[in-house]
Amino acid sequence: MSKNVFNSKNLGEYYFFLHYIELDDEVMMIPAQRASQVVLQQTNNLSAEEILFLKTYLHETTHLLDSSASIWGIEYSIRLINCLNDMSNTKSMEVFATNHSEIELHTDLLLSNEREYFEYREMRSVLSYDISHGVHLQFHYYNNKHILSHKTPVSMLSVLEGHAFAVEQLKEIEIYENKNDIVSLKLLERAYLKTLHNPLRTEYTCLLAFSEQIYPNKTFKEKLIILDFTCRFCLNIPSIGFPFPSYYIDGLFRNSDEKLVSSLKMDLSRGMNRSSLLCLILIVLKYSFDEVQINEDDTFESQVEDRVFDIFRQGNQTLKQCKQSLLSLWEVEYDLGCKLLDEKGFELANKLAILNKGYSWNKFDHITAALPEVGLVTGSFINAKNPIKFDMEQHFYKYFDAADQLIKSLQNINKKKQHLNPNTAHAWLNDINEGKNSFIKFYDE
């Protein structure tokens, strides 16, 4: 699925429809046996090529975990297996297209001048609407003359790639910090800052570019920690029961079209549009850091977690009560999803979800995650440090034809995301707020 952000070559691929990872050991010039040692952490003093391989491995396994061991990922996997098991079921296809469209939003709506580098001095989050993809947020980049120079939608691809990018960068920082390699740390940050200006890489970097703007006093590492946690949080927040507080949305989008605002609220209340939710959380988190100073006696990771959960506190809830309420709802939804995966026979996704249940809220070590074997382009497979016993080659060929057909079928769907028309969403939400019975009323589309 992805390329290394600093490299134009395709180093690894995560096949969304197969939950399968393939890494290009030839391009990275690392023998299979050595690649296995790197993944198993059986070697020290990694070379530049070995660090690149480890980062690529972590990048792609982050995609796999996000797509299987999270509330969003379990839902995605259930809808995916419905399609793969019965490609003739048009209803399953339409439902799955809703999830898929939130990923493809970036590819479909990116407006790029296709240059290798673009200048900007400011980013703004703008609420937008597209008839095929529904309501979504866009980042608008403005240059020194306040002229719009670039647009990119905030899609699920932004979340997934931004998360994977943050994870791999944090690992590289850890490697250099352990060696006290100040020069490499400075070079890594310099390359990262340059990449934020690449218009063809904004699916990886738009959320970090936005973080650069709204967290000017945070370090490079702290910004990565913020994105790592907030991505995991948004992928795991329960679909029902804890919508994003409406007063934040009203305040942040007070100058936007009220019909689009209503549509966003409806989407969030149904567990959709998690990419927009992530952007909203990043903005509210900024005000938290501005208003309340960092507690030097606590870790930065813990403070990010507490401040994010604090956004969702209701009434007189304590922070501890809020966390417990969210965790209880999450666990019910997570376990139900695992049960459905088991019933539908999606063995790989079910194992990934069950064995990585702790992945969701805690600080997570991707190296020790329960993972299946990963394929190399040279034909070998390498095991994870905590391997899942599963025949990935057999799995690949079992679903490959159906996955290929699914790709082609999705291309023929016009209205890719099933969503309420903004006029309908606005009217419905107003009726609900006024206490009217909206369930027996028909709205014009």
Short mmCIF file of C-alpha atoms in Angstrom, two decimals:
data_model
loop_
_atom_site.label_atom_id
_atom_site.label_comp_id
_atom_site.label_asym_id
_atom_site.label_seq_id
_atom_site.Cartn_x
_atom_site.Cartn_y
_atom_site.Cartn_z
CA MET A 1 0.00 0.00 0.00
CA SER A 2 2.70 2.44 0.94
CA LYS A 3 6.05 3.78 0.00
CA ASN A 4 8.70 4.92 2.39
CA VAL A 5 8.05 8.63 2.73
CA PHE A 6 11.62 9.58 1.93
CA ASN A 7 12.00 7.12 -0.94
CA SER A 8 10.19 7.03 -4.29
CA LYS A 9 10.59 3.25 -4.57
CA ASN A 10 7.87 0.90 -3.38
CA LEU A 11 9.45 -0.86 -0.41
CA GLY A 12 6.46 -2.71 0.98
CA GLU A 13 2.83 -3.42 0.31
CA TYR A 14 -0.13 -4.07 2.58
CA TYR A 15 -3.01 -5.67 0.68
CA PHE A 16 -6.09 -4.33 2.42
CA PHE A 17 -8.46 -6.91 0.96
CA LEU A 18 -6.24 -9.82 1.99
CA HIS A 19 -4.68 -8.68 5.31
CA TYR A 20 -1.40 -9.66 3.69
CA ILE A 21 2.02 -7.97 3.80
CA GLU A 22 4.81 -8.25 1.27
CA LEU A 23 8.20 -6.54 1.65
CA ASP A 24 10.74 -5.91 -1.10
CA ASP A 25 13.94 -7.33 0.36
CA GLU A 26 15.65 -6.96 -3.03
CA VAL A 27 15.18 -3.18 -3.24
CA MET A 28 16.34 -2.79 0.35
CA MET A 29 19.29 -5.12 -0.34
CA ILE A 30 18.88 -7.28 2.74
CA PRO A 31 19.12 -11.12 2.68
CA ALA A 32 16.11 -13.04 3.97
CA GLN A 33 17.99 -14.52 6.93
CA ARG A 34 19.24 -11.11 8.00
CA ALA A 35 15.76 -9.61 7.52
CA SER A 36 14.40 -12.23 9.90
CA GLN A 37 17.05 -11.38 12.50
CA VAL A 38 16.18 -7.68 12.27
CA VAL A 39 12.46 -8.35 12.83
CA LEU A 40 13.16 -10.74 15.71
CA GLN A 41 15.45 -8.14 17.34
CA GLN A 42 18.35 -10.61 17.27
CA THR A 43 20.89 -8.04 16.12
CA ASN A 44 22.27 -4.69 17.27
CA ASN A 45 24.03 -1.86 15.43
CA LEU A 46 21.64 -1.87 12.49
CA SER A 47 22.89 -0.60 9.15
CA ALA A 48 20.99 2.07 7.21
CA GLU A 49 19.43 -0.66 5.01
CA GLU A 50 18.39 -2.69 8.05
CA ILE A 51 16.81 0.33 9.75
CA LEU A 52 14.91 0.99 6.52
CA PHE A 53 13.70 -2.62 6.45
CA LEU A 54 12.59 -2.51 10.08
CA LYS A 55 10.74 0.77 9.53
CA THR A 56 8.97 -0.64 6.47
CA TYR A 57 8.03 -3.76 8.42
CA LEU A 58 6.59 -1.64 11.24
CA HIS A 59 4.76 0.60 8.76
CA GLU A 60 2.97 -2.28 7.08
CA THR A 61 2.23 -4.19 10.29
CA THR A 62 0.68 -1.02 11.70
CA HIS A 63 -1.71 -1.07 8.73
CA LEU A 64 -2.49 -4.71 9.46
CA LEU A 65 -3.18 -4.09 13.15
CA ASP A 66 -5.25 -0.96 12.47
CA SER A 67 -7.32 -2.97 9.97
CA SER A 68 -7.94 -5.87 12.32
CA ALA A 69 -7.29 -5.05 16.00
CA SER A 70 -9.42 -1.91 16.36
CA ILE A 71 -13.14 -1.14 16.37
CA TRP A 72 -12.85 0.38 12.90
CA GLY A 73 -10.67 -2.49 11.69
CA ILE A 74 -13.01 -5.21 12.97
CA GLU A 75 -15.98 -3.53 11.30
CA TYR A 76 -13.92 -3.23 8.11
CA SER A 77 -12.94 -6.91 8.28
CA ILE A 78 -16.52 -8.08 8.84
CA ARG A 79 -17.79 -6.10 5.86
CA LEU A 80 -14.83 -7.27 3.78
CA ILE A 81 -15.43 -10.98 4.43
CA ASN A 82 -19.13 -10.54 3.59
CA CYS A 83 -18.01 -9.46 0.12
CA LEU A 84 -15.26 -12.03 -0.33
CA ASN A 85 -17.60 -14.87 0.68
CA ASP A 86 -20.37 -13.78 -1.71
CA MET A 87 -19.37 -11.44 -4.53
CA SER A 88 -22.92 -11.50 -5.92
CA ASN A 89 -24.37 -9.78 -2.83
CA THR A 90 -24.80 -6.17 -3.97
CA LYS A 91 -25.99 -5.05 -0.53
CA SER A 92 -22.75 -6.25 1.10
CA MET A 93 -20.83 -4.46 -1.63
CA GLU A 94 -22.62 -1.15 -1.00
CA VAL A 95 -22.04 -1.39 2.76
CA PHE A 96 -18.35 -2.21 2.34
CA ALA A 97 -18.00 0.64 -0.17
CA THR A 98 -18.82 3.06 2.66
CA ASN A 99 -15.67 2.06 4.54
CA HIS A 100 -13.57 1.78 1.41
CA SER A 101 -14.64 5.20 0.14
CA GLU A 102 -13.36 6.85 3.32
CA ILE A 103 -9.94 5.42 2.42
CA GLU A 104 -10.16 6.22 -1.29
CA LEU A 105 -11.33 9.76 -0.54
CA HIS A 106 -7.73 10.94 -0.72
CA THR A 107 -7.05 9.40 -4.11
CA ASP A 108 -10.31 10.64 -5.61
CA LEU A 109 -10.34 14.22 -4.30
CA LEU A 110 -6.69 15.21 -3.99
CA LEU A 111 -6.02 18.43 -5.90
CA SER A 112 -2.31 18.54 -6.62
CA ASN A 113 -0.18 20.62 -8.94
CA GLU A 114 2.02 17.50 -9.21
CA ARG A 115 5.22 19.37 -8.49
CA GLU A 116 7.84 17.81 -6.28
CA TYR A 117 7.72 20.67 -3.79
CA PHE A 118 5.19 23.33 -2.82
CA GLU A 119 5.43 26.31 -0.48
CA TYR A 120 2.94 27.02 2.26
CA ARG A 121 2.89 29.02 5.46
CA GLU A 122 -0.55 28.16 6.83
CA MET A 123 -3.06 25.30 6.85
CA ARG A 124 -6.79 25.52 7.47
CA SER A 125 -9.33 22.76 8.06
CA VAL A 126 -12.38 23.31 5.85
CA LEU A 127 -15.67 21.39 5.97
CA SER A 128 -16.58 20.22 2.46
CA TYR A 129 -19.08 18.03 0.63
CA ASP A 130 -18.80 15.69 -2.34
CA ILE A 131 -21.85 13.82 -3.65
CA SER A 132 -19.87 10.60 -4.01
CA HIS A 133 -18.08 10.69 -0.64
CA GLY A 134 -20.31 12.83 1.56
CA VAL A 135 -19.19 15.43 4.10
CA HIS A 136 -15.50 15.50 4.95
CA LEU A 137 -12.72 17.80 6.10
CA GLN A 138 -10.10 19.18 3.77
CA PHE A 139 -6.76 20.77 4.57
CA HIS A 140 -6.13 23.91 2.53
CA TYR A 141 -2.50 25.01 2.29
CA TYR A 142 -1.81 28.74 1.77
CA ASN A 143 1.49 30.24 0.58
CA ASN A 144 3.24 33.44 1.73
CA LYS A 145 0.88 35.53 -0.40
CA HIS A 146 -2.18 33.90 1.23
CA ILE A 147 -2.96 32.13 -2.06
CA LEU A 148 -4.30 28.57 -1.91
CA SER A 149 -1.46 26.35 -3.15
CA HIS A 150 -2.69 22.85 -2.32
CA LYS A 151 -5.75 20.91 -1.12
CA THR A 152 -5.93 17.46 0.39
CA PRO A 153 -8.93 15.70 1.96
CA VAL A 154 -8.56 14.34 5.49
CA SER A 155 -9.37 10.72 4.68
CA MET A 156 -9.01 7.38 6.44
CA LEU A 157 -5.95 6.96 4.24
CA SER A 158 -4.54 10.05 5.98
CA VAL A 159 -5.21 8.42 9.35
CA LEU A 160 -3.80 5.01 8.43
CA GLU A 161 -0.72 6.34 6.64
CA GLY A 162 -0.15 9.09 9.19
CA HIS A 163 -0.31 6.53 11.98
CA ALA A 164 2.05 4.09 10.26
CA PHE A 165 4.45 6.93 9.45
CA ALA A 166 4.45 8.09 13.08
CA VAL A 167 5.15 4.56 14.34
CA GLU A 168 8.11 4.01 12.01
CA GLN A 169 9.58 7.43 12.80
CA LEU A 170 9.30 6.84 16.55
CA LYS A 171 11.19 3.57 16.14
CA GLU A 172 13.99 5.30 14.23
CA ILE A 173 14.18 8.01 16.89
CA GLU A 174 14.43 5.29 19.55
CA ILE A 175 17.30 3.62 17.67
CA TYR A 176 19.26 6.89 17.40
CA GLU A 177 18.52 7.91 21.00
CA ASN A 178 19.84 4.56 22.26
CA LYS A 179 23.06 5.21 20.34
CA ASN A 180 23.11 8.89 21.37
CA ASP A 181 23.38 9.69 17.66
CA ILE A 182 22.49 13.40 17.67
CA VAL A 183 23.52 13.91 14.04
CA SER A 184 21.18 11.20 12.71
CA LEU A 185 18.32 12.58 14.82
CA LYS A 186 18.81 16.05 13.31
CA LEU A 187 19.02 14.65 9.77
CA LEU A 188 15.84 12.60 10.31
CA GLU A 189 13.89 15.66 11.46
CA ARG A 190 15.23 17.75 8.57
CA ALA A 191 14.14 15.11 6.04
CA TYR A 192 10.74 14.91 7.73
CA LEU A 193 10.18 18.68 7.55
CA LYS A 194 11.11 18.70 3.88
CA THR A 195 8.66 15.89 3.16
CA LEU A 196 5.77 17.98 4.54
CA HIS A 197 6.13 20.10 1.38
CA ASN A 198 5.78 17.19 -1.06
CA PRO A 199 2.28 17.42 -2.61
CA LEU A 200 2.30 13.74 -3.61
CA ARG A 201 2.93 12.53 -0.05
CA THR A 202 0.24 14.40 1.83
CA GLU A 203 -1.70 11.23 2.66
CA TYR A 204 1.28 10.41 4.93
CA THR A 205 2.03 13.88 6.16
CA CYS A 206 -1.04 16.17 6.20
CA LEU A 207 -1.93 15.36 9.82
CA LEU A 208 1.67 15.85 10.92
CA ALA A 209 1.91 19.06 8.89
CA PHE A 210 -1.21 20.26 10.71
CA SER A 211 0.40 19.24 14.01
CA GLU A 212 3.48 21.28 13.09
CA GLN A 213 1.24 24.32 12.85
CA ILE A 214 -0.90 23.86 15.94
CA TYR A 215 1.79 22.48 18.28
CA PRO A 216 4.72 24.84 17.56
CA ASN A 217 6.27 24.34 21.00
CA LYS A 218 6.24 20.54 20.93
CA THR A 219 9.29 18.55 19.86
CA PHE A 220 9.42 16.35 16.76
CA LYS A 221 9.07 13.26 18.95
CA GLU A 222 6.17 14.71 20.94
CA LYS A 223 4.22 15.47 17.76
CA LEU A 224 4.70 11.87 16.64
CA ILE A 225 3.52 10.61 20.05
CA ILE A 226 0.40 12.79 19.79
CA LEU A 227 -0.45 11.43 16.34
CA ASP A 228 0.26 7.83 17.36
CA PHE A 229 -2.14 7.96 20.31
CA THR A 230 -4.89 10.04 18.70
CA CYS A 231 -4.94 7.75 15.64
CA ARG A 232 -5.32 4.67 17.85
CA PHE A 233 -7.98 6.44 19.89
CA CYS A 234 -10.05 7.40 16.84
CA LEU A 235 -9.80 3.91 15.38
CA ASN A 236 -11.06 2.46 18.66
CA ILE A 237 -13.68 4.84 19.98
CA PRO A 238 -17.00 2.92 20.23
CA SER A 239 -19.40 3.46 17.34
CA ILE A 240 -22.29 4.37 19.62
CA GLY A 241 -22.71 5.93 23.03
CA PHE A 242 -19.91 8.51 23.00
CA PRO A 243 -20.27 11.03 20.17
CA PHE A 244 -17.88 13.95 19.97
CA PRO A 245 -19.35 16.83 22.07
CA SER A 246 -21.53 18.98 19.80
CA TYR A 247 -20.44 22.27 21.35
CA TYR A 248 -16.90 21.70 20.11
CA ILE A 249 -18.17 21.15 16.57
CA ASP A 250 -20.40 24.24 16.75
CA GLY A 251 -17.49 26.34 17.96
CA LEU A 252 -14.90 25.05 15.50
CA PHE A 253 -17.21 25.34 12.48
CA ARG A 254 -19.29 28.36 13.44
CA ASN A 255 -18.62 29.94 10.01
CA SER A 256 -19.37 26.77 7.98
CA ASP A 257 -22.57 25.78 6.20
CA GLU A 258 -24.90 24.63 9.00
CA LYS A 259 -26.19 21.76 6.83
CA LEU A 260 -22.68 20.38 6.47
CA VAL A 261 -22.16 20.76 10.20
CA SER A 262 -25.32 18.75 10.86
CA SER A 263 -24.14 16.05 8.45
CA LEU A 264 -20.81 15.82 10.25
CA LYS A 265 -22.58 15.45 13.60
CA MET A 266 -24.78 12.68 12.21
CA ASP A 267 -21.78 10.85 10.78
CA LEU A 268 -19.85 11.04 14.04
CA SER A 269 -22.86 9.82 16.04
CA ARG A 270 -22.99 6.74 13.78
CA GLY A 271 -19.30 5.92 14.20
CA MET A 272 -18.38 7.21 10.74
CA ASN A 273 -15.98 9.91 9.54
CA ARG A 274 -13.30 8.99 12.05
CA SER A 275 -10.72 10.92 10.04
CA SER A 276 -12.60 14.16 10.66
CA LEU A 277 -12.94 13.19 14.32
CA LEU A 278 -9.16 12.88 14.54
CA CYS A 279 -8.70 16.38 13.16
CA LEU A 280 -11.21 17.77 15.67
CA ILE A 281 -9.44 16.05 18.56
CA LEU A 282 -6.08 17.46 17.47
CA ILE A 283 -7.55 20.98 17.49
CA VAL A 284 -9.21 20.64 20.91
CA LEU A 285 -6.03 19.05 22.27
CA LYS A 286 -4.13 22.16 21.18
CA TYR A 287 -6.31 24.33 23.43
CA SER A 288 -5.74 21.91 26.29
CA PHE A 289 -1.96 22.27 25.96
CA ASP A 290 -2.32 26.06 25.65
CA GLU A 291 -4.44 26.35 28.80
CA VAL A 292 -2.88 23.75 31.10
CA GLN A 293 0.86 23.42 31.49
CA ILE A 294 2.69 20.12 31.08
CA ASN A 295 3.09 18.17 34.33
CA GLU A 296 6.80 17.47 34.55
CA ASP A 297 6.20 14.60 37.00
CA ASP A 298 4.25 12.52 34.46
CA THR A 299 5.21 11.08 31.07
CA PHE A 300 4.21 12.94 27.95
CA GLU A 301 2.41 9.81 26.65
CA SER A 302 0.23 9.61 29.77
CA GLN A 303 -0.66 13.28 29.58
CA VAL A 304 -1.70 13.00 25.94
CA GLU A 305 -3.93 10.05 26.87
CA ASP A 306 -5.53 11.88 29.83
CA ARG A 307 -6.18 15.05 27.81
CA VAL A 308 -7.79 13.15 24.93
CA PHE A 309 -10.11 11.21 27.22
CA ASP A 310 -10.91 14.44 29.07
CA ILE A 311 -12.47 15.80 25.86
CA PHE A 312 -15.18 13.13 26.16
CA ARG A 313 -16.04 13.59 29.84
CA GLN A 314 -19.77 14.06 30.40
CA GLY A 315 -21.42 16.03 33.18
CA ASN A 316 -19.77 15.44 36.54
CA GLN A 317 -17.77 12.43 35.40
CA THR A 318 -14.24 12.13 36.69
CA LEU A 319 -11.51 11.31 34.21
CA LYS A 320 -11.28 7.80 35.66
CA GLN A 321 -15.03 7.28 35.23
CA CYS A 322 -14.89 8.55 31.65
CA LYS A 323 -12.08 6.13 30.80
CA GLN A 324 -13.93 3.23 32.37
CA SER A 325 -17.17 4.04 30.55
CA LEU A 326 -15.43 4.27 27.20
CA LEU A 327 -13.43 1.12 27.87
CA SER A 328 -16.57 -0.83 28.83
CA LEU A 329 -18.40 0.20 25.65
CA TRP A 330 -15.29 -0.51 23.59
CA GLU A 331 -14.91 -4.00 25.06
CA VAL A 332 -18.53 -4.95 24.37
CA GLU A 333 -18.26 -3.79 20.76
CA TYR A 334 -14.82 -5.35 20.29
CA ASP A 335 -15.85 -8.77 21.64
CA LEU A 336 -19.04 -8.76 19.57
CA GLY A 337 -16.96 -8.05 16.47
CA CYS A 338 -14.65 -10.98 17.26
CA LYS A 339 -17.68 -13.24 17.61
CA LEU A 340 -19.00 -12.15 14.22
CA LEU A 341 -15.61 -12.71 12.58
CA ASP A 342 -15.60 -16.23 14.02
CA GLU A 343 -19.12 -16.92 12.75
CA LYS A 344 -18.23 -15.71 9.26
CA GLY A 345 -15.11 -17.87 9.13
CA PHE A 346 -12.57 -15.07 8.80
CA GLU A 347 -9.96 -16.95 10.83
CA LEU A 348 -6.98 -14.66 10.23
CA ALA A 349 -8.80 -11.45 11.14
CA ASN A 350 -10.35 -13.12 14.19
CA LYS A 351 -6.97 -14.31 15.47
CA LEU A 352 -5.43 -10.90 14.93
CA ALA A 353 -8.26 -9.21 16.85
CA ILE A 354 -8.30 -11.64 19.77
CA LEU A 355 -4.54 -11.92 20.25
CA ASN A 356 -3.99 -8.13 19.99
CA LYS A 357 -6.88 -6.94 22.10
CA GLY A 358 -4.52 -4.93 24.32
CA TYR A 359 -3.39 -2.98 21.24
CA SER A 360 -6.22 -0.51 21.45
CA TRP A 361 -5.74 1.77 24.44
CA ASN A 362 -2.32 1.03 25.84
CA LYS A 363 1.09 2.14 24.63
CA PHE A 364 1.81 -0.67 22.22
CA ASP A 365 5.03 -2.38 21.19
CA HIS A 366 4.57 -3.32 17.54
CA ILE A 367 7.61 -5.59 17.69
CA THR A 368 5.93 -7.90 20.23
CA ALA A 369 2.49 -7.81 18.62
CA ALA A 370 0.94 -11.13 17.59
CA LEU A 371 1.42 -11.17 13.82
CA PRO A 372 1.34 -13.69 10.97
CA GLU A 373 4.32 -14.35 8.74
CA VAL A 374 5.26 -11.69 6.19
CA GLY A 375 6.11 -12.46 2.58
CA LEU A 376 9.26 -11.28 0.82
CA VAL A 377 9.39 -10.66 -2.93
CA THR A 378 12.19 -13.22 -3.19
CA GLY A 379 9.70 -15.91 -2.15
CA SER A 380 10.59 -16.44 1.52
CA PHE A 381 8.44 -15.77 4.58
CA ILE A 382 9.66 -14.33 7.87
CA ASN A 383 8.00 -14.77 11.25
CA ALA A 384 7.20 -12.12 13.82
CA LYS A 385 8.70 -12.12 17.30
CA ASN A 386 5.26 -13.18 18.59
CA PRO A 387 4.08 -15.32 15.64
CA ILE A 388 0.53 -16.33 14.81
CA LYS A 389 0.51 -19.85 13.43
CA PHE A 390 -1.28 -19.42 10.15
CA ASP A 391 -0.57 -20.43 6.55
CA MET A 392 -0.38 -17.02 4.85
CA GLU A 393 0.45 -18.45 1.44
CA GLN A 394 -2.67 -20.61 1.46
CA HIS A 395 -4.71 -17.65 2.74
CA PHE A 396 -3.39 -15.44 -0.07
CA TYR A 397 -4.43 -17.82 -2.83
CA LYS A 398 -7.75 -18.63 -1.18
CA TYR A 399 -8.97 -15.03 -1.39
CA PHE A 400 -6.86 -13.53 -4.17
CA ASP A 401 -9.38 -13.94 -7.02
CA ALA A 402 -12.28 -12.62 -4.94
CA ALA A 403 -10.20 -9.66 -3.77
CA ASP A 404 -9.26 -8.84 -7.36
CA GLN A 405 -12.92 -8.98 -8.39
CA LEU A 406 -13.87 -6.78 -5.41
CA ILE A 407 -11.44 -4.08 -6.55
CA LYS A 408 -13.02 -4.03 -10.00
CA SER A 409 -16.56 -4.00 -8.61
CA LEU A 410 -15.87 -1.05 -6.33
CA GLN A 411 -14.66 0.98 -9.30
CA ASN A 412 -18.16 0.74 -10.82
CA ILE A 413 -19.97 2.19 -7.81
CA ASN A 414 -20.87 5.83 -8.38
CA LYS A 415 -22.10 6.98 -4.99
CA LYS A 416 -19.24 5.37 -3.12
CA LYS A 417 -20.26 6.32 0.40
CA GLN A 418 -23.85 5.76 1.46
CA HIS A 419 -24.74 8.89 3.39
CA LEU A 420 -27.56 11.26 4.21
CA ASN A 421 -27.97 14.29 2.01
CA PRO A 422 -26.86 17.33 4.08
CA ASN A 423 -30.35 18.84 3.74
CA THR A 424 -31.89 15.66 5.17
CA ALA A 425 -29.32 15.35 7.94
CA HIS A 426 -29.87 18.96 8.97
CA ALA A 427 -33.66 18.67 9.00
CA TRP A 428 -33.54 15.38 10.88
CA LEU A 429 -31.12 16.68 13.50
CA ASN A 430 -33.25 19.79 14.05
CA ASP A 431 -36.34 17.65 14.56
CA ILE A 432 -34.49 15.45 17.04
CA ASN A 433 -33.25 18.50 18.97
CA GLU A 434 -36.78 19.90 19.07
CA GLY A 435 -38.20 16.62 20.37
CA LYS A 436 -40.21 15.83 17.25
CA ASN A 437 -40.84 12.26 16.09
CA SER A 438 -38.53 12.05 13.08
CA PHE A 439 -38.91 8.32 12.58
CA ILE A 440 -42.22 8.59 10.75
CA LYS A 441 -41.36 11.64 8.70
CA PHE A 442 -40.04 11.60 5.14
CA TYR A 443 -37.44 14.08 3.95
CA ASP A 444 -36.70 15.18 0.42
CA GLU A 445 -33.30 14.03 -0.86
#
